[in-house]
Every structure is written in C-alpha cells, then in structure tokens.
Coordinates of C-alpha atoms and ligand atoms in Angstrom, one line a residue:
M7 CA 97.4 117.4 46.1
A8 CA 97.6 120.9 48.0
N9 CA 94.5 122.8 47.7
R10 CA 94.9 125.9 45.3
Y11 CA 92.9 128.2 47.1
R12 CA 93.5 127.7 50.6
T13 CA 95.9 126.1 53.2
H14 CA 93.7 126.5 55.9
N15 CA 90.1 127.5 57.4
C16 CA 89.5 131.4 58.6
S17 CA 89.1 129.6 62.1
E18 CA 92.1 128.0 62.5
A19 CA 94.3 131.4 61.8
G20 CA 94.9 132.0 65.6
R21 CA 97.0 128.6 65.9
H22 CA 99.7 129.7 63.1
I23 CA 100.8 133.0 64.2
G24 CA 103.8 134.5 62.4
R25 CA 103.1 131.9 59.5
G26 CA 102.5 132.5 56.2
I27 CA 98.4 131.0 55.2
S28 CA 96.3 131.1 52.5
V29 CA 92.6 131.5 53.0
A30 CA 89.5 131.9 50.6
G31 CA 85.6 133.1 51.6
W32 CA 83.2 135.5 51.1
V33 CA 83.9 139.1 51.9
N34 CA 81.6 139.6 55.0
R35 CA 82.5 143.7 55.7
R36 CA 84.9 145.7 53.8
R37 CA 86.2 148.6 55.9
D38 CA 88.3 151.3 54.0
H39 CA 90.3 152.8 56.5
G40 CA 91.9 155.7 53.7
G41 CA 95.4 154.1 53.8
L42 CA 94.5 150.7 55.4
I43 CA 91.5 148.4 54.2
F44 CA 89.7 146.1 56.6
I45 CA 88.3 142.9 55.5
D46 CA 85.9 140.2 57.9
L47 CA 86.6 137.1 55.7
R48 CA 83.9 134.6 56.3
D49 CA 83.8 130.9 55.2
R50 CA 82.1 128.1 56.7
S51 CA 84.3 128.1 59.8
G52 CA 84.1 131.8 61.0
L53 CA 85.1 135.1 60.8
L54 CA 89.1 136.3 60.2
Q55 CA 90.1 140.3 59.9
V56 CA 92.5 140.9 57.1
V57 CA 94.5 143.7 56.8
F58 CA 95.5 145.2 53.6
N59 CA 98.4 147.8 53.9
P60 CA 99.5 149.4 50.5
Q61 CA 103.3 149.8 52.6
V62 CA 103.1 145.7 52.6
A63 CA 101.2 144.7 49.2
A64 CA 100.0 147.2 47.1
E65 CA 98.6 145.2 44.6
A66 CA 96.6 143.3 47.1
H67 CA 95.4 146.6 48.7
R68 CA 94.5 147.7 44.8
I69 CA 92.7 144.5 44.6
A70 CA 91.3 145.0 48.2
T71 CA 89.7 148.4 47.0
E72 CA 87.5 145.9 43.9
M73 CA 86.2 144.0 46.9
R74 CA 82.7 144.1 48.1
P75 CA 80.5 142.3 50.4
E76 CA 80.0 138.2 49.4
Y77 CA 82.5 138.3 46.8
V78 CA 84.6 135.4 46.5
V79 CA 88.0 136.3 47.4
R80 CA 91.7 134.0 47.5
I81 CA 93.9 135.8 50.1
T82 CA 97.6 135.2 51.4
G83 CA 99.5 136.4 53.9
E84 CA 100.9 136.4 57.7
V85 CA 98.7 135.8 60.6
A86 CA 100.0 138.6 63.3
R87 CA 98.4 139.4 66.6
R88 CA 96.5 142.4 66.2
P89 CA 97.6 145.3 68.0
A90 CA 96.9 145.9 71.5
G91 CA 93.6 147.1 72.7
T92 CA 92.0 146.0 68.7
E93 CA 91.3 142.7 70.0
N94 CA 87.9 141.8 69.0
P95 CA 86.4 139.0 72.0
G96 CA 83.1 138.8 70.3
I97 CA 84.9 136.2 67.3
P98 CA 87.0 133.3 67.8
T99 CA 90.0 134.9 65.8
G100 CA 89.4 138.0 67.1
E101 CA 93.0 138.2 68.7
V102 CA 94.5 137.5 65.6
E103 CA 94.5 139.5 61.8
L104 CA 95.8 138.3 58.4
I105 CA 98.4 140.6 56.9
A106 CA 97.8 140.3 53.4
R107 CA 100.8 140.1 50.5
E108 CA 98.6 138.5 47.9
A109 CA 94.7 138.5 47.0
E110 CA 92.5 137.1 44.1
I111 CA 88.9 137.9 43.5
L112 CA 87.4 134.6 42.1
N113 CA 84.1 135.7 41.9
A114 CA 82.3 138.8 42.4
S115 CA 78.4 139.5 43.7
R116 CA 75.6 141.3 43.1
P117 CA 74.3 143.5 46.1
M118 CA 72.8 141.1 48.8
P119 CA 68.7 141.1 48.5
F120 CA 69.2 140.7 52.4
P121 CA 72.3 141.2 55.0
M122 CA 74.7 138.3 55.8
S123 CA 74.3 139.0 59.4
D124 CA 72.2 137.4 61.7
E125 CA 69.8 140.1 61.8
S126 CA 66.4 139.2 62.4
G127 CA 63.3 140.5 60.7
I128 CA 64.2 139.9 57.1
D129 CA 60.9 138.8 55.3
E130 CA 60.6 135.4 55.0
S131 CA 59.3 135.4 51.6
V132 CA 62.9 137.0 50.7
R133 CA 64.8 134.4 52.7
L134 CA 62.7 131.5 50.8
K135 CA 63.3 133.0 47.3
Y136 CA 66.9 133.0 47.6
R137 CA 67.2 130.2 50.4
Y138 CA 70.5 129.6 48.8
L139 CA 72.1 132.9 50.6
D140 CA 70.1 132.5 53.4
L141 CA 71.6 129.2 54.3
R142 CA 75.0 131.1 53.5
R143 CA 74.0 133.0 57.2
P144 CA 75.9 131.8 60.1
Q145 CA 72.8 130.9 61.9
M146 CA 71.7 128.6 58.7
Q147 CA 74.7 127.2 58.8
Q148 CA 74.8 126.3 62.3
N149 CA 71.6 124.8 62.2
M150 CA 72.1 122.5 58.9
M151 CA 75.4 120.9 60.7
L152 CA 73.6 120.5 64.0
R153 CA 71.3 118.6 62.3
H154 CA 73.6 116.3 60.3
R155 CA 75.1 116.2 64.0
V156 CA 71.8 114.6 65.0
I157 CA 71.5 112.4 62.2
K158 CA 75.3 111.2 62.7
F159 CA 74.6 110.6 66.1
I160 CA 71.6 108.2 65.5
R161 CA 73.3 106.4 63.1
D162 CA 75.9 105.5 65.0
F163 CA 74.2 104.9 68.2
L164 CA 71.6 102.2 66.1
D165 CA 74.7 100.9 64.6
A166 CA 76.0 100.1 67.8
R167 CA 72.7 98.3 69.3
G168 CA 72.9 96.1 65.8
F169 CA 70.2 98.0 63.7
I170 CA 70.6 98.2 60.1
E171 CA 69.4 101.1 57.6
I172 CA 67.5 99.9 54.6
E173 CA 66.0 102.1 51.7
T174 CA 62.3 101.8 51.4
P175 CA 60.4 103.2 47.9
I176 CA 59.1 107.1 47.4
L177 CA 56.8 105.3 44.7
L178 CA 54.1 103.3 46.5
K179 CA 51.0 102.6 47.1
S180 CA 48.5 104.6 49.5
T181 CA 49.4 103.8 53.2
P182 CA 47.1 105.5 56.1
E183 CA 48.6 108.0 58.3
G184 CA 45.3 110.2 58.3
A185 CA 46.3 112.5 55.7
R186 CA 45.9 112.8 52.3
D187 CA 48.5 111.4 49.5
Y188 CA 50.7 112.9 47.0
L189 CA 49.7 110.7 43.9
V190 CA 52.1 110.5 41.3
P191 CA 50.3 109.5 37.9
S192 CA 51.7 106.7 35.8
R193 CA 53.1 106.9 32.1
L194 CA 53.0 103.2 31.4
Y195 CA 49.7 102.3 33.3
P196 CA 46.6 104.9 32.1
G197 CA 44.8 105.9 35.2
K198 CA 46.7 104.1 37.3
F199 CA 49.0 106.3 40.2
Y200 CA 51.4 105.8 42.7
A201 CA 51.0 107.4 46.2
L202 CA 54.3 108.5 47.9
P203 CA 54.6 107.5 51.6
Q204 CA 52.9 109.3 54.0
S205 CA 55.2 107.1 56.0
P206 CA 57.0 103.5 55.5
Q207 CA 54.8 101.7 58.3
Q208 CA 53.6 98.6 56.1
L209 CA 57.0 98.3 54.6
K210 CA 58.7 98.6 58.1
Q211 CA 56.3 95.6 59.1
L212 CA 57.2 93.6 56.5
L213 CA 60.9 94.0 57.2
M214 CA 60.0 92.6 60.3
V215 CA 58.4 89.4 58.6
S216 CA 61.3 89.7 56.4
G217 CA 63.6 88.5 59.8
F218 CA 65.4 91.9 60.0
E219 CA 64.6 92.1 63.4
K220 CA 66.4 95.5 63.6
Y221 CA 65.7 98.5 61.3
Y222 CA 65.9 102.0 60.8
Q223 CA 65.9 104.3 58.0
I224 CA 66.1 108.6 58.1
A225 CA 63.0 108.3 55.8
R226 CA 61.2 111.1 54.2
C227 CA 57.3 110.9 54.2
F228 CA 54.9 113.2 52.4
R229 CA 51.0 114.1 53.7
D230 CA 49.2 116.6 51.8
E231 CA 47.6 118.5 54.6
D232 CA 47.0 121.9 55.7
Q233 CA 49.9 123.2 56.9
R234 CA 50.7 124.4 60.5
A235 CA 54.0 126.4 62.0
D236 CA 55.8 122.8 62.5
R237 CA 54.3 120.8 60.0
Q238 CA 55.9 120.6 56.4
P239 CA 54.4 118.7 53.3
E240 CA 57.7 116.2 53.1
F241 CA 59.2 115.2 56.7
T242 CA 61.7 113.5 58.1
Q243 CA 61.5 110.7 60.6
L244 CA 63.5 108.8 62.0
D245 CA 61.4 105.4 61.3
L246 CA 62.5 102.7 63.2
E247 CA 61.0 98.9 64.1
M248 CA 62.1 95.9 66.2
S249 CA 60.7 92.4 66.5
F250 CA 60.3 90.4 69.5
V251 CA 59.5 93.4 71.6
D252 CA 57.1 95.2 74.1
E253 CA 56.0 98.8 74.7
E254 CA 59.0 99.1 77.7
N255 CA 61.9 98.2 75.0
V256 CA 61.2 100.5 72.3
L257 CA 60.7 103.4 75.1
D258 CA 63.7 102.4 76.9
L259 CA 65.8 102.6 73.8
M260 CA 64.1 105.9 72.7
E261 CA 65.0 106.9 76.3
E262 CA 68.4 105.8 76.2
L263 CA 68.8 107.4 72.5
F264 CA 67.7 110.8 73.9
T265 CA 69.4 110.8 76.7
S266 CA 72.7 110.5 75.1
L267 CA 72.2 112.4 72.1
M268 CA 71.7 115.4 74.5
A269 CA 74.3 114.7 76.4
E270 CA 76.5 114.5 73.3
L271 CA 75.0 117.4 71.7
K272 CA 73.4 120.0 74.0
P273 CA 74.8 118.9 77.2
E274 CA 73.7 123.1 78.6
I275 CA 69.9 121.3 77.7
R276 CA 68.4 120.1 81.7
I277 CA 66.6 117.3 81.0
V278 CA 64.5 115.3 83.3
K279 CA 65.3 111.9 84.2
P280 CA 64.1 109.0 83.9
F281 CA 61.2 110.1 81.2
P282 CA 57.8 110.4 82.4
R283 CA 55.4 108.1 81.3
L284 CA 51.9 108.7 81.8
S285 CA 48.6 107.9 80.4
Y286 CA 46.2 109.3 77.9
H287 CA 43.7 109.8 80.2
E288 CA 46.0 111.5 83.1
V289 CA 47.8 114.0 80.7
I290 CA 44.0 114.9 79.2
E291 CA 43.2 115.8 82.5
R292 CA 46.2 117.5 83.8
F293 CA 46.7 119.6 81.1
G294 CA 44.0 119.4 78.6
T295 CA 46.2 118.0 75.6
D296 CA 48.0 114.9 75.1
K297 CA 51.2 116.8 74.0
P298 CA 51.7 118.3 77.4
D299 CA 54.4 120.7 78.2
L300 CA 55.9 119.5 81.3
R301 CA 58.3 122.2 82.4
F302 CA 55.8 123.5 84.9
G303 CA 52.9 122.7 86.2
L304 CA 49.7 125.3 86.1
E305 CA 47.6 122.2 86.2
L306 CA 44.2 121.9 85.4
A307 CA 41.3 120.5 87.7
D308 CA 37.9 119.0 87.4
V309 CA 35.5 121.5 89.6
S310 CA 32.5 120.1 88.2
D311 CA 31.5 118.0 91.1
I312 CA 32.2 121.8 93.4
V313 CA 29.9 124.1 91.2
E314 CA 27.0 121.7 89.7
D315 CA 24.6 123.0 92.5
S316 CA 25.8 126.7 92.6
E317 CA 23.4 129.6 92.0
F318 CA 25.9 130.4 88.4
G319 CA 23.6 128.8 85.9
V320 CA 26.8 129.2 83.5
F321 CA 28.5 126.5 85.1
R322 CA 25.0 124.4 86.1
T323 CA 23.8 124.7 82.4
A324 CA 27.1 123.1 80.7
I325 CA 27.3 120.3 83.6
A326 CA 23.5 119.6 82.7
G327 CA 24.3 119.4 79.1
G328 CA 26.8 116.4 79.8
G329 CA 30.2 119.2 79.8
I330 CA 32.2 120.1 82.5
V331 CA 33.9 123.0 84.4
K332 CA 37.6 123.2 84.6
G333 CA 40.2 125.4 85.6
F334 CA 43.7 126.4 86.6
A335 CA 45.2 129.1 88.7
A336 CA 47.6 131.6 87.6
P337 CA 49.7 132.0 90.5
G338 CA 50.4 136.0 91.4
C339 CA 48.1 137.1 88.6
A340 CA 44.8 138.4 91.3
D341 CA 46.1 141.7 90.5
Y342 CA 45.7 141.7 86.5
S343 CA 43.6 144.5 85.5
R344 CA 40.1 144.5 83.7
K345 CA 41.9 144.7 80.4
Q346 CA 44.0 141.9 80.8
Q347 CA 41.3 139.8 82.2
A348 CA 39.4 140.9 79.3
E349 CA 42.7 140.0 76.9
L350 CA 42.3 136.4 79.0
V351 CA 38.4 135.9 77.9
E352 CA 39.5 137.3 74.2
F353 CA 42.1 134.4 74.1
A354 CA 39.6 131.8 75.1
R355 CA 37.2 133.1 72.4
A356 CA 39.6 132.9 69.7
R357 CA 39.9 129.4 70.7
G358 CA 36.1 128.4 70.2
G359 CA 35.6 128.8 74.0
K360 CA 32.5 130.7 74.9
G361 CA 34.2 132.6 77.5
L362 CA 36.2 132.5 80.7
V363 CA 35.5 133.3 84.5
T364 CA 38.2 134.6 85.9
M365 CA 38.4 134.9 90.0
A366 CA 41.1 137.0 91.3
I367 CA 42.1 135.7 95.3
E368 CA 42.8 139.0 97.1
G369 CA 45.6 138.9 99.6
G370 CA 49.6 138.2 99.5
Q371 CA 50.6 134.6 97.7
G372 CA 50.9 132.1 100.7
G373 CA 48.4 133.8 102.8
S374 CA 45.8 131.4 104.9
L375 CA 42.5 130.1 103.0
D376 CA 40.7 130.1 106.4
D377 CA 40.8 133.8 106.6
L378 CA 39.2 133.8 103.0
T379 CA 36.1 135.8 102.9
L380 CA 34.0 136.6 99.6
D381 CA 34.7 140.5 99.6
K382 CA 38.4 139.0 98.7
V383 CA 37.1 136.8 95.7
H384 CA 36.7 139.6 92.7
S385 CA 35.1 138.3 90.1
A386 CA 32.0 139.2 88.1
V387 CA 30.3 135.9 89.3
T388 CA 31.3 135.8 93.4
R389 CA 27.3 136.4 94.3
F390 CA 26.4 133.2 92.4
F391 CA 28.7 131.0 95.0
T392 CA 29.3 130.2 98.4
I393 CA 32.6 130.9 100.8
D394 CA 32.6 127.3 101.1
Q395 CA 32.2 126.3 97.3
V396 CA 34.9 129.2 96.7
R397 CA 37.3 127.4 99.1
E398 CA 36.9 123.9 97.9
M399 CA 37.8 125.5 94.2
V400 CA 40.4 127.0 95.4
K401 CA 41.8 124.2 97.3
R402 CA 40.9 122.0 94.1
L403 CA 43.3 124.2 92.1
H404 CA 46.4 124.3 94.4
A405 CA 45.9 128.1 94.8
G406 CA 45.8 130.7 97.2
P407 CA 45.8 134.3 98.0
G408 CA 47.3 136.3 95.3
D409 CA 46.2 133.9 92.7
L410 CA 44.2 134.4 89.6
L411 CA 41.9 131.6 88.7
L412 CA 40.6 130.6 85.2
F413 CA 37.4 128.1 84.4
A414 CA 36.0 126.9 81.6
A415 CA 32.7 125.4 81.1
D416 CA 31.7 123.3 78.0
K417 CA 31.9 120.2 76.4
A418 CA 34.9 118.6 78.0
E419 CA 36.7 119.0 74.4
V420 CA 36.3 122.5 73.9
V421 CA 37.4 123.1 77.5
N422 CA 40.6 120.9 77.3
T423 CA 41.2 122.7 73.5
V424 CA 40.8 126.1 75.3
L425 CA 42.7 125.8 78.7
S426 CA 45.3 123.5 77.4
Q427 CA 46.2 126.6 75.4
L428 CA 45.2 129.4 77.7
R429 CA 47.5 127.5 80.4
L430 CA 50.6 128.0 77.6
E431 CA 49.8 131.5 77.1
M432 CA 50.0 131.8 80.7
A433 CA 53.1 130.1 81.6
N434 CA 54.9 132.3 78.4
R435 CA 53.6 135.3 80.4
L436 CA 54.7 134.0 83.6
G437 CA 58.4 133.3 82.2
L438 CA 57.9 129.1 82.7
T439 CA 58.8 128.1 79.9
D440 CA 62.6 127.8 80.3
P441 CA 64.1 127.3 77.1
N442 CA 67.1 125.5 78.7
L443 CA 65.1 122.7 80.0
M444 CA 63.3 120.1 77.9
V445 CA 61.1 117.3 79.5
F446 CA 60.8 114.3 77.4
A447 CA 57.8 112.1 78.2
F448 CA 55.9 108.8 76.9
I449 CA 52.1 109.1 76.9
Q450 CA 50.6 105.7 76.7
D451 CA 47.1 103.6 76.5
H452 CA 45.2 106.1 74.6
P453 CA 42.0 104.5 72.8
L454 CA 42.4 102.4 69.9
M455 CA 40.0 104.2 67.9
E456 CA 37.4 107.6 68.0
W457 CA 34.0 107.4 66.7
N458 CA 34.1 110.0 63.8
Q459 CA 30.4 111.7 64.2
E460 CA 30.5 113.4 60.5
G461 CA 31.4 110.4 59.0
N462 CA 29.4 108.2 60.8
R463 CA 32.6 105.6 61.7
W464 CA 35.1 104.5 63.6
D465 CA 38.7 106.0 63.0
S466 CA 42.4 104.9 64.4
M467 CA 43.7 107.4 66.7
H468 CA 47.0 106.3 65.3
H469 CA 47.2 104.0 62.2
P470 CA 45.1 100.8 61.8
F471 CA 48.0 98.4 62.5
T472 CA 48.3 99.2 66.1
A473 CA 47.4 96.1 68.2
P474 CA 45.0 96.8 71.2
Y475 CA 45.4 95.2 74.2
D476 CA 45.1 91.8 74.5
E477 CA 42.5 91.9 77.6
D478 CA 40.7 94.5 75.9
I479 CA 40.2 92.3 72.5
P480 CA 36.5 91.0 73.6
L481 CA 35.5 94.9 73.9
L482 CA 36.2 94.8 70.3
D483 CA 32.7 93.4 69.6
T484 CA 30.6 95.0 72.2
D485 CA 32.5 98.8 73.2
P486 CA 35.3 99.4 70.6
G487 CA 35.7 102.7 72.0
R488 CA 36.9 101.3 75.1
V489 CA 39.6 99.3 73.8
R490 CA 43.1 100.7 74.9
A491 CA 45.9 101.0 72.5
R492 CA 48.9 99.6 72.8
H493 CA 50.6 103.3 71.4
Y494 CA 52.8 105.6 72.4
D495 CA 53.4 109.3 72.2
F496 CA 56.7 110.6 72.8
V497 CA 56.2 114.4 73.4
C498 CA 58.6 117.0 74.5
N499 CA 57.9 120.8 75.4
G500 CA 54.6 120.7 73.9
Y501 CA 55.4 119.1 70.9
E502 CA 54.7 115.3 69.6
L503 CA 58.0 114.1 68.5
S504 CA 56.6 111.2 67.6
S505 CA 54.1 108.2 67.4
G506 CA 54.6 104.6 67.6
S507 CA 53.3 101.4 68.6
I508 CA 53.2 97.8 69.3
R509 CA 51.3 96.2 66.0
I510 CA 49.0 93.5 65.3
H511 CA 50.9 90.5 64.1
D512 CA 47.9 88.2 63.7
S513 CA 46.0 88.8 60.4
R514 CA 42.8 87.7 61.7
I515 CA 42.8 90.3 64.0
Q516 CA 44.2 92.8 61.9
E517 CA 41.2 91.7 59.2
K518 CA 38.9 92.6 61.8
I519 CA 40.5 95.9 63.0
F520 CA 39.8 97.1 59.4
S521 CA 36.9 95.7 59.1
L522 CA 35.6 98.4 62.1
L523 CA 37.2 100.8 60.6
S524 CA 34.1 100.6 58.0
Y525 CA 36.6 99.0 55.2
S526 CA 34.7 97.4 52.4
D527 CA 36.2 93.7 52.2
E528 CA 37.0 94.8 48.7
E529 CA 39.1 97.7 49.7
I530 CA 40.8 95.6 52.4
R531 CA 42.0 93.3 50.0
E532 CA 43.0 95.8 47.3
R533 CA 44.6 98.1 50.0
F534 CA 45.9 95.5 52.5
G535 CA 45.6 92.1 50.9
H536 CA 49.7 91.8 50.6
L537 CA 50.0 92.6 54.5
L538 CA 47.3 90.5 55.4
E539 CA 49.0 87.9 53.5
A540 CA 52.3 88.6 55.1
L541 CA 50.9 88.3 58.6
E542 CA 50.5 84.3 57.6
F543 CA 53.6 83.7 56.8
G544 CA 55.3 83.9 60.4
A545 CA 55.0 87.4 61.3
P546 CA 56.7 88.1 64.7
P547 CA 55.9 90.6 67.2
H548 CA 57.0 93.4 66.4
G549 CA 56.5 97.3 67.3
G550 CA 58.2 100.5 66.1
I551 CA 58.7 104.6 66.6
A552 CA 59.4 107.3 64.1
P553 CA 60.5 110.6 66.0
G554 CA 60.5 113.3 63.5
I555 CA 63.8 114.9 62.9
D556 CA 62.7 118.2 61.8
R557 CA 60.6 119.2 65.1
L558 CA 63.7 117.8 67.1
V559 CA 66.3 119.5 65.5
M560 CA 64.0 122.8 65.5
L561 CA 63.7 122.1 69.2
L562 CA 67.7 121.7 69.8
A563 CA 68.3 124.4 67.7
G564 CA 66.0 126.7 69.4
E565 CA 64.1 127.9 66.7
D566 CA 60.1 127.8 67.0
N567 CA 59.4 126.7 63.3
I568 CA 60.7 123.5 61.1
R569 CA 61.6 125.9 58.2
E570 CA 64.7 127.5 59.9
V571 CA 65.9 123.6 60.5
I572 CA 65.5 122.5 56.7
A573 CA 67.6 123.2 53.8
F574 CA 64.9 123.8 51.5
P575 CA 61.5 123.7 53.0
K576 CA 57.8 124.9 51.7
T577 CA 55.9 128.0 52.8
K578 CA 52.9 127.6 54.9
S579 CA 51.0 127.3 51.6
A580 CA 53.1 124.5 50.5
T581 CA 55.0 126.1 47.8
D582 CA 58.6 126.5 46.9
L583 CA 59.6 130.1 46.2
M584 CA 62.6 129.5 45.0
T585 CA 61.9 127.0 41.7
N586 CA 57.9 128.4 41.8
A587 CA 57.1 124.7 42.8
P588 CA 54.0 123.2 42.1
D589 CA 53.9 124.9 38.4
A590 CA 52.0 124.0 35.3
V591 CA 53.0 121.3 32.9
S592 CA 53.1 121.3 29.4
E593 CA 50.6 119.8 27.3
D594 CA 52.9 117.4 26.3
Q595 CA 53.6 115.8 29.5
L596 CA 50.1 115.8 30.4
R597 CA 49.3 113.7 27.5
E598 CA 52.4 111.7 28.1
L599 CA 50.9 110.9 31.3
H600 CA 47.0 110.9 30.1
L601 CA 45.6 113.4 32.0
R602 CA 43.2 116.1 30.8
L603 CA 42.9 119.2 33.5
R604 CA 39.3 120.1 34.6
A605 CA 38.1 123.3 34.7
H606 CA 37.5 124.2 38.1
Ligands
LIG839 N1 54.3 105.4 61.2 C1 54.0 106.2 62.4 C2 53.7 107.4 61.7 O1 54.2 107.9 61.4 C3 54.8 105.8 63.3 C4 55.0 104.4 64.1 O2 53.9 104.4 63.8 O3 55.4 104.1 64.3 O4 53.3 108.0 62.6

C-alpha cells in the first residue's frame, strides 16, 4: 500500500529531478527571505532543502510561515536543480531542492533544550535527560546505525560458521566475574534473591556440556562496580563459546572476525596483520600495562641493574627495598621547559608515583652517543651518575641526543602504573595516537591467580573457570602464583576489548581451584554444585571469549566514551537522568517483596 506520508526519503531526492515526490521529517532550519521561505528538512537519511514560493503555492507558503525548528511536516513538490551558484557541496542533496506545492504540519514542537546541529559542548546531563532528542541528532543516529551494522555483521559472520545464537536468562544466580552483583528480590520466596548475570559464563559452558559446540549471544551483562569512562552498570558482550578447541582456534576466529569486520565497516582505518600475540609478562615489561596501546613505541626499559650502584640514593633505596627503576624516552623533547617537566612530575604524582626523574640529553636528534659528556645531560641529578652509566641508560632506552628521558623508581606495580600512563600522555602530546590506525593484539599467559593482600587469599586473574596449563597443574600445590592460565585478552589501542580462556572441563581440577580460591566446601556446593556435576557428565574440552560490543563500537565510531554508542546509557554515577532511575518504590511493593528499608 502506498505510504500516505512520503514517497521518498530526503536523500533520494537527487535521483528524481523534474519529478513530483512527497517527503516527511523534521524542520532542521527555516530561513524566511521575505518572499521565499527555505526549509532544511531532515529525516533519518539526511537533509533536503525545500523552497516555498508564494507565487507557486500560496497555501503551502502560508503553512511554512508557521513552521518552527523540529516541527514534523510533510511536503509534496517537484525536485529541481538548484540555480547555478547556490549549490551546497556540504550535503549529499546539495545540488537539488524541492519546490513545495503542498505542505502539512503533522506535529508541533516546543523549543529544543539544545540545538540539533552537530555542535559539541552541550552539557551531557541535559543530553541524557532528553536522550530521545539527543538521539535525533545526526551524530547519534550515525553511532546507532554503526552499532546495528556491527552487530548484524557479527551475527552473519558467526551464522556462516555454524554458530547458533541462544538466549540465556537475566534472572539468575550469582556468577563471579570479579564485580558486585545486582540483586532482584523474590516475591514468591521471602528472603531469596536472583542475581543479574555478570556474564552468561556458566550457562555458555553448560551449553557446551549440552553438545551445542558453537554458541554465541549478543548478551547483556550487569556489574555493580564503580563507573569509569568506558564502563556502564549494564553493557553488551558478544559472548561466545566453542567445544573441541585450543587457544589458537579461538584467537584465529577472532582475528578473522575483526579483520573482515574492519574491512567491511571501516575500510579507511588501517589495522596490523597478523594481530600481534604477546605474553602478559612481556607487555608488562615493555609497556607497563596488560592493555598496551601498540600504535606507537615509547617502550619502557628496566635500568635497575645500571643504577643500583650509582650515587643516586632515591634509585638505590628503591631497588634495595625490592623495587625497580624503569624509564622511557620522549623523542625530541629535550627542550621541554622546567615548567613542562614539572607538569610531568605532577602527572606522575597524581597517579600514585612519588615523582619522576627527568634527564634531557642535549644535541640534535640522531647525534652520536660517543660525543655525549655529562655537561650535555640536563637533570637535577646528573652529578650522581658517571658518563658510562648515563650512556648505558640512554642506550637501554633506545634514546639519543635531543630526547627527554623519564624515570620512575618504586615498587614494580607503582612504576608500571605511572609510566604506562605517562607513556600515553607523551604519545598524545607527540601526536602518536593515530585515529586511523587500530592495533588489535592478543595478550596471553597471565598468571592464573594473584595474591590478594587485604583478603589474605588467592583471587582469579580472570574467573575461576579458566584452565591452567596442564604442565603447571603440579604447581597448584606448591606455588600457585606461578601457575599460568590458558587465558587471553584481546586489546586494541589501549583498551581491553575482551577476555576469554580455555576452561576447566575436569570437575576435580575445577573443585581444586575453587578451594584454592578459599571457597568453603559448602559454598562450592551451593554456588557451583550444578557446574561441578555437569562437568561429570561428559563435558567436552571448551573455551571462549566475550568481546565488549560497546567499546568496540566506541572505537569504530571514533568516540571516547561508551555512552555515545549506547541508546539509553546511565551516567558515570549509574543513574538514568531521563526516567530518574534508580528510584524509590512504594511501601506496598516493598511489603510484597518482604523487604524493609534500613535507616542507613
Ligand atoms: N565471561 C568472561 C567475561 O565476561 C569472558 C569469557 O571468559 O568468555 O569477561
């Protein structure tokens, strides 16, 4: 049946010059030139200029005088080429215009709380309060369409490879992924609660026991943790699990998926192939973090062995106390002023470091190290080092004349935290973070467990279902901290896109891991009894991964926060400004749920 509102989209007008069409959408802008009225009509497809000429259609022109921004209108007219010299190359329909014959206002609009044109600088809380209007802005429409295309691509790709999509429940039992659970009280069972899944982890493993072999789901996950720019209390993962696979099979699949997704959706962005595969220890050593931005070098190097015998007390004490001295070179930054250097020191302090030692090597870039003398080494601490020690440090940092060396000395974690962030800061300052390059990489061989000092216990680095390497299993009894996990992280440009692992499919090992993680026998039975039992009924070897869709789309959209690619996100403090959630509930509802609120 013909559509009574429109025959075409705005963006199709260019293909119908000389013909009559009807379009419908929103008034983006109105210009009244006395005689003529111009309207930029906007629909999802784009903009189209409409001309109302009282000589051509007096009634339509009268109606146009009433149109205001964001009024919803329908217009019928003829598409014409714009008069020479008035074309607008800025929009796809810039060569044509619609000469209105008939117009109808379908709905009015109150004045907008912010402009619809793509201007930044609108306060985010206003955008979130009026999210339905914010989503009307072309930039947000693009982001949502990109998200749709990413998910559609993933679904088609996996379907073609024999994966099946299976939905798993939202009302579930607690699943440990290292965060707090969102709980839902039960009306039918006083005092009992469902937990929203932190991920479908156990269910996808159970689906492997069921024999599905290749599962995926575009899954919503819920984690009640402190928010950061790239976190949301609920977020979306491509959750995936496969039977009869090793690490390489899962990583190869990911590499193929992401390579073809990039080629299809973002061909203008360069990627590096094959995706680098690095060990956890190597990336901590070279970049100070397990989610390195590999678009640039600025690699860290440990100089502890060079400086441990130097005259410089700060370095010596740090090393003697079990710490390390590490640094990197900022190329061409030897001419940084005192003030600029002080900023860097401040940057390090704000990230938990005690400070930073800076050392500027005088001379043009590319100069020879043999000519280096101590009077060319500008630093508050030059006098504590011999020229040989300085040369060694410069060499270790792959630096040279013209560079600024930056060192931190402390416990290894502090040094790595500070320097990894400073490395990013310097890359930004030096313009090394190319927005048209995405370097995907896999990080492997993490420790299975890490010691939790406060809790005086072992914690899983990933989650408790991750398999240890077979050859490391004896270490579970003797030195659990040295057991390597069959875990992999998938990172891109400094973001962790996903984690995954080959899982434990032997119930005895799974039980052993639970007890090493200090779960009591009773807790193991209560929380994981179903899984342990399932592993005893012919569980196949299996593994999987779960790339975060929000972060991926954020990177592809060139945005720097995931709220820009989620239709209705929460604020950083986990509230919804549009509906005002979370909110109080009535006394009746509480009673029905057998709940009473505590005073504090
Ligand atoms: N469930 C894990 C997570 O959400 C991913 C995985 O191991 O597949 O991080």
